[in-house]
mmCIF file of C-alpha atoms in Angstrom:
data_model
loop_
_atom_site.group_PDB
_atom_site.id
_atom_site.type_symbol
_atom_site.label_atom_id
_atom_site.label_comp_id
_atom_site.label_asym_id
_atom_site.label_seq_id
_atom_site.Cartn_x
_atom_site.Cartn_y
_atom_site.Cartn_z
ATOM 1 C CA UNK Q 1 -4.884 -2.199 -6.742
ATOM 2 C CA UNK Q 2 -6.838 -4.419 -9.367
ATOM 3 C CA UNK Q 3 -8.364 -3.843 -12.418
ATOM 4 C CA UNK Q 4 -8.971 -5.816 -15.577
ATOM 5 C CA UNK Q 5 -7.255 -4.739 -18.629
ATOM 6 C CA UNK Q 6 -4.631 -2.013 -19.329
ATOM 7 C CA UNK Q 7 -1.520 -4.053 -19.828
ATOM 8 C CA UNK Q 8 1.294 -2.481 -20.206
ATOM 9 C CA UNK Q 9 4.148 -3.364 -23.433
ATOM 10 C CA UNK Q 10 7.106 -2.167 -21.364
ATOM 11 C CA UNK Q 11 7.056 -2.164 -17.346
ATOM 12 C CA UNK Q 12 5.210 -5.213 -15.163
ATOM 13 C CA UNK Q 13 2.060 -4.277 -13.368
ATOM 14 C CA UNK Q 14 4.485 -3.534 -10.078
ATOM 15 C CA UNK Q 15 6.176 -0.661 -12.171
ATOM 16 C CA UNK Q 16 2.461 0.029 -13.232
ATOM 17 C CA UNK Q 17 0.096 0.063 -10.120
ATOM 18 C CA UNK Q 18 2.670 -0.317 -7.295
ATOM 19 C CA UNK Q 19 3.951 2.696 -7.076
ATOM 20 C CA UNK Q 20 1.301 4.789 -5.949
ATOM 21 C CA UNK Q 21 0.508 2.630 -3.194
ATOM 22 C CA UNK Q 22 4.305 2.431 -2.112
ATOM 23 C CA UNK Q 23 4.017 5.783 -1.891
ATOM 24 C CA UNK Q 24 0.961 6.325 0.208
ATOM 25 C CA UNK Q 25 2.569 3.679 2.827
ATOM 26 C CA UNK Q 26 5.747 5.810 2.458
ATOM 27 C CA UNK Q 27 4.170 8.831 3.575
ATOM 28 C CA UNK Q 28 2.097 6.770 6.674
ATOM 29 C CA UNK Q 29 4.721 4.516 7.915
ATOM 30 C CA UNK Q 30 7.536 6.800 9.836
ATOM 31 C CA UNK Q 31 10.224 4.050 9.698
ATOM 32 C CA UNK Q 32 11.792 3.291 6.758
ATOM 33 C CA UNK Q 33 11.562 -0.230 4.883
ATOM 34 C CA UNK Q 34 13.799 -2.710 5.599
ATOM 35 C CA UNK Q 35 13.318 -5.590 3.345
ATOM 36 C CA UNK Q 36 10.993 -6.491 0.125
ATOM 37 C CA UNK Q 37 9.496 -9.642 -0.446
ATOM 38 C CA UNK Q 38 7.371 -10.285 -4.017
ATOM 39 C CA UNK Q 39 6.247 -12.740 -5.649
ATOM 40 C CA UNK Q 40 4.012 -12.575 -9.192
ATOM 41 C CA UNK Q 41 3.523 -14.429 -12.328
ATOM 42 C CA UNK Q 42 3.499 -13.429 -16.012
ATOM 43 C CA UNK Q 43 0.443 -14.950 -17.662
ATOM 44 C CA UNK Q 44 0.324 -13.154 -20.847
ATOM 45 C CA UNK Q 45 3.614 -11.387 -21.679
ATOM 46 C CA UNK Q 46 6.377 -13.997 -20.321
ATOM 47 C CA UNK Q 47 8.854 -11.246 -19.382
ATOM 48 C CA UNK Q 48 6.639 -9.071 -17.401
ATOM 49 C CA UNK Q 49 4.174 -9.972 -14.555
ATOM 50 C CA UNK Q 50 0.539 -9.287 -14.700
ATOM 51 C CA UNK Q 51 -0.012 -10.110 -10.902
ATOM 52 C CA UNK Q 52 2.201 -9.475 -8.079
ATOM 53 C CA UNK Q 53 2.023 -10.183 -4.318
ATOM 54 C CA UNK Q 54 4.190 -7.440 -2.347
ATOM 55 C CA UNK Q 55 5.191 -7.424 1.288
ATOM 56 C CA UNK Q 56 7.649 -4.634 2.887
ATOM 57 C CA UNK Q 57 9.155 -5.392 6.160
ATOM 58 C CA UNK Q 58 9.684 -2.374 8.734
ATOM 59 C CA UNK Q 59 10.807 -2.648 11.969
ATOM 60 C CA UNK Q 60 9.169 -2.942 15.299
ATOM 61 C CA UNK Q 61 6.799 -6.514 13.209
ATOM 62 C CA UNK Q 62 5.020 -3.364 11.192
ATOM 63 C CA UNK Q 63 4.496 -5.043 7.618
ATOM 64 C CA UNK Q 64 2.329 -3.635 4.919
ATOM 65 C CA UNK Q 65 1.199 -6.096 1.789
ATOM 66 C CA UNK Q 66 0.031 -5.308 -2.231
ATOM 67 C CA UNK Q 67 -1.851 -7.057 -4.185
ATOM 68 C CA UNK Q 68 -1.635 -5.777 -7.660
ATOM 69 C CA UNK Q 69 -2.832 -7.152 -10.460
ATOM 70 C CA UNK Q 70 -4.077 -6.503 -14.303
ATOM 71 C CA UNK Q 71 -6.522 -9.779 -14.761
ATOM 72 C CA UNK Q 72 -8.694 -8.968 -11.757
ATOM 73 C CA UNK Q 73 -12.386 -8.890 -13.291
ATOM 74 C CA UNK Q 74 -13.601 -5.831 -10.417
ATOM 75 C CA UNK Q 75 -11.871 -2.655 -9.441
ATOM 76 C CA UNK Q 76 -10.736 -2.472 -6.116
ATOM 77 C CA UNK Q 77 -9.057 0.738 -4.236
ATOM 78 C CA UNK Q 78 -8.863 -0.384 -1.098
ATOM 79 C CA UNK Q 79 -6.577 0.110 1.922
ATOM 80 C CA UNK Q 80 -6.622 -1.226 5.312
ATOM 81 C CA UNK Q 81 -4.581 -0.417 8.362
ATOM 82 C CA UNK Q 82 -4.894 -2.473 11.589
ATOM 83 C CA UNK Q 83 -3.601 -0.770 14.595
ATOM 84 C CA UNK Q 84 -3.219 -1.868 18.231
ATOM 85 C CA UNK Q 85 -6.395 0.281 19.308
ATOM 86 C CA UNK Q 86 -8.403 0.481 15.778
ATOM 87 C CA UNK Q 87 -8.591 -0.390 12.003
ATOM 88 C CA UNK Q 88 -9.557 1.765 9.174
ATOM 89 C CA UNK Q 89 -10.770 1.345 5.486
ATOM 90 C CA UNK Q 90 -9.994 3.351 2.838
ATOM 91 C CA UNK Q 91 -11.979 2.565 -0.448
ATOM 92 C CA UNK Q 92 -11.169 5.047 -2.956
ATOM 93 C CA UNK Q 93 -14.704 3.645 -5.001
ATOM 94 C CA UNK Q 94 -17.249 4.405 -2.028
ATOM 95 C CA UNK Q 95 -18.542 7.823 -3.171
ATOM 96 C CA UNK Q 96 -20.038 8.490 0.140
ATOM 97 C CA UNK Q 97 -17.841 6.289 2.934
ATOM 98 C CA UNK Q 98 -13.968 6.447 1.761
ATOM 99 C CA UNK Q 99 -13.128 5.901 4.846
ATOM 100 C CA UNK Q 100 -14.607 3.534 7.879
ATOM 101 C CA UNK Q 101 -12.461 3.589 11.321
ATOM 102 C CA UNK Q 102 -13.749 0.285 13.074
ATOM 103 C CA UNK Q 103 -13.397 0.116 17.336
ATOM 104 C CA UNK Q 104 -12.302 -3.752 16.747
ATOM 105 C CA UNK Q 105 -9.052 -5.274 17.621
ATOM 106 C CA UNK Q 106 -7.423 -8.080 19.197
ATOM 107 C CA UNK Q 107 -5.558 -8.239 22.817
ATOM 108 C CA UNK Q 108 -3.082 -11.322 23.671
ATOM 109 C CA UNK Q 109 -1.903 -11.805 26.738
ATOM 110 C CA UNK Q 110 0.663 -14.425 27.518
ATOM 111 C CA UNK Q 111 0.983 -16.809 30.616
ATOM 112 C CA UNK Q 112 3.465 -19.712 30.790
ATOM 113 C CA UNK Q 113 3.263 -22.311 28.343
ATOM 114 C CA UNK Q 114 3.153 -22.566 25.292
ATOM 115 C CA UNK Q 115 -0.988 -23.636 25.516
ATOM 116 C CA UNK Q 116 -1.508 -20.944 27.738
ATOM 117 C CA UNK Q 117 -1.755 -17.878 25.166
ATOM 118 C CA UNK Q 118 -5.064 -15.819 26.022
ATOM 119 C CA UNK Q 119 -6.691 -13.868 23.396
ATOM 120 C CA UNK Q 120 -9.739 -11.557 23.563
ATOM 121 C CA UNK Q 121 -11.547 -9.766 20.602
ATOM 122 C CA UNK Q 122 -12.940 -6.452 21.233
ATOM 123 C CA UNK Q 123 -15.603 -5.393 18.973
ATOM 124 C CA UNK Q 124 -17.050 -1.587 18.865
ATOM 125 C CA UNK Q 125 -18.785 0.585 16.328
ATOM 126 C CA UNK Q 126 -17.604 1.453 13.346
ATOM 127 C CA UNK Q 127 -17.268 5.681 12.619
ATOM 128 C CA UNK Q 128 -17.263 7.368 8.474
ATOM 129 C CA UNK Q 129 -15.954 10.100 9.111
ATOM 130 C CA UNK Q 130 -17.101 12.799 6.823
ATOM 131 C CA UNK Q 131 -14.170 13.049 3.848
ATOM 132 C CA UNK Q 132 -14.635 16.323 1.410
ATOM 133 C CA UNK Q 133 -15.333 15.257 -2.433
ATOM 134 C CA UNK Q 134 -11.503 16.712 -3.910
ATOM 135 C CA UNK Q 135 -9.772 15.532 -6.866
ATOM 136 C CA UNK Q 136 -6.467 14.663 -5.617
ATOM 137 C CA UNK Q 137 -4.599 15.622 -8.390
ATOM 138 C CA UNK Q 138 -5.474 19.296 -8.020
ATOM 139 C CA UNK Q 139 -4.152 18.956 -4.264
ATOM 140 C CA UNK Q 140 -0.781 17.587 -5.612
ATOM 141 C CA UNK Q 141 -0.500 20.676 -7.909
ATOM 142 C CA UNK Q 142 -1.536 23.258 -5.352
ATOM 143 C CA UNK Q 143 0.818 21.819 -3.269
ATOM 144 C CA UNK Q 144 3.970 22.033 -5.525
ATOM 145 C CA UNK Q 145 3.337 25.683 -6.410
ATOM 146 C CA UNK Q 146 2.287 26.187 -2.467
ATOM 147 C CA UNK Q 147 5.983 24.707 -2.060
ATOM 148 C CA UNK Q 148 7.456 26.415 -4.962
ATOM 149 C CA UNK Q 149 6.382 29.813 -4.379
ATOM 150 C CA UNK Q 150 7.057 29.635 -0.675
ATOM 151 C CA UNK Q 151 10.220 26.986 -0.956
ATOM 152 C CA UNK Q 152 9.100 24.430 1.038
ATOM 153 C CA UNK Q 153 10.034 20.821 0.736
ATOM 154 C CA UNK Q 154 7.164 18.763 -0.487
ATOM 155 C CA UNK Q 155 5.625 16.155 0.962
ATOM 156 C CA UNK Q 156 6.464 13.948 -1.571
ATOM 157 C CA UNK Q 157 10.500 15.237 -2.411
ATOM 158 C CA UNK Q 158 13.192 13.413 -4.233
ATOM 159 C CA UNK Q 159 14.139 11.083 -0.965
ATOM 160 C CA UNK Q 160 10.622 9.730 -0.883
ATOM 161 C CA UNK Q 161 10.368 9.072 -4.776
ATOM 162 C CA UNK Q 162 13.978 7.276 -4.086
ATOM 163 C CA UNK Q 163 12.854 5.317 -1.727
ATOM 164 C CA UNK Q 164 9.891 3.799 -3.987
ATOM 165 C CA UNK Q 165 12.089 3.201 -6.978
ATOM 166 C CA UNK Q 166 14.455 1.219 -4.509
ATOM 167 C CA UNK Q 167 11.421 -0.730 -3.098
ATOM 168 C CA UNK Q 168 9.914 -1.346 -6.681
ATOM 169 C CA UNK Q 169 13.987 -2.909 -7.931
ATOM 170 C CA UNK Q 170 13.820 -5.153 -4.459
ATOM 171 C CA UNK Q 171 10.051 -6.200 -5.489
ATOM 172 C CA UNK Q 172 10.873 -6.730 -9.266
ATOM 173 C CA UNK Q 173 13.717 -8.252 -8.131
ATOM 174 C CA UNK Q 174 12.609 -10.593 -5.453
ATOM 175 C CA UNK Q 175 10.060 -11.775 -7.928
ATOM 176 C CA UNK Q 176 13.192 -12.841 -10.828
ATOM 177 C CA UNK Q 177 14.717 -15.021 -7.162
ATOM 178 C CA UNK Q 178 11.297 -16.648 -7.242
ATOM 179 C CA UNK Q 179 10.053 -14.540 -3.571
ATOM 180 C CA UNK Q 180 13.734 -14.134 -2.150
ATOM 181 C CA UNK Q 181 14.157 -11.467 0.631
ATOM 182 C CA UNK Q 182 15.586 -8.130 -0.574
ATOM 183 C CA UNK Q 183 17.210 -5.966 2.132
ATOM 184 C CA UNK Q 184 17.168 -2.402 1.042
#
């Protein structure tokens, strides 16, 4: 997430932007994190960082990165996720194509020596799948009553908001040990 302006007095822009995106990887990624690398830089306020660089470590070499940062001069909402098989975009600013799955990826297949590594691109069409128009926050609120009423555990309980506040402290403090590795 970037965006120029809205700094904040009292929490960095990873306490600020960060958390919704940890979040959303929460939610996608099955495993849970096992380390937190971050680096940023305060450019304005010297105690709190206006731009951040994020990377969580999972297992199985799954890794996802943030960029977030106040001073950006555009907007920018966008995800991507590379798979073995496909890659999608999410841009939360495309009014009519949030989402674009491309056919594209990239086989390796090893033979002996160390010159020997054979890679092949595959290239296919790209798909948008049709996403309806809904405000997300009135999907979070139906869903807490829809859990409330009918005690369900939410999507997004207690254990999940833990685990973001434990990934922000690794980032915030991976950033203070100038981009150390955090194990969580």
């Amino acid at each position: 997430m970037s965006n120029l302006g809205l700094f904040q007095h009292d929490v960095s822009v990873i306490w600020d932007l960060a958390p919704h995106d940890l979040s959303i990887m929460d939610y996608i990624i099955e495993e849970k994190a096992r380390a937190v690398v971050a680096t940023g830089q305060a450019h304005f306020n010297h105690d709190l960082e206006d731009v951040a660089y994020i990377t969580v470590y999972f297992p199985n070499n799954v890794i996802a990165h943030f960029n977030v940062n106040w001073l950006s001069p555009v907007k920018v909402r966008t995800t991507l996720i590379g798979g073995q098989k496909k890659m999608l975009v999410w841009n939360d600013l495309d009014p009519d194509d949030k989402i674009k799955v491309y056919d594209k990826g990239v086989e390796v297949a090893g033979a002996e020596g160390v010159y020997s590594l054979l890679v092949s691109y595959r290239s296919g069409d790209m798909w948008a799948p049709k996403v309806t128009q809904t405000e997300a926050l009135k999907l979070e609120a139906e869903h807490f009553v829809d859990c409330v009423t009918n005690n369900k555990t939410p999507i997004n309980d207690g254990l999940s908001g833990l685990r973001v506040v434990q990934m922000l402290e690794a980032a915030e403090k991976s950033v203070k040990q100038k981009g150390a590795l955090i194990p969580l």
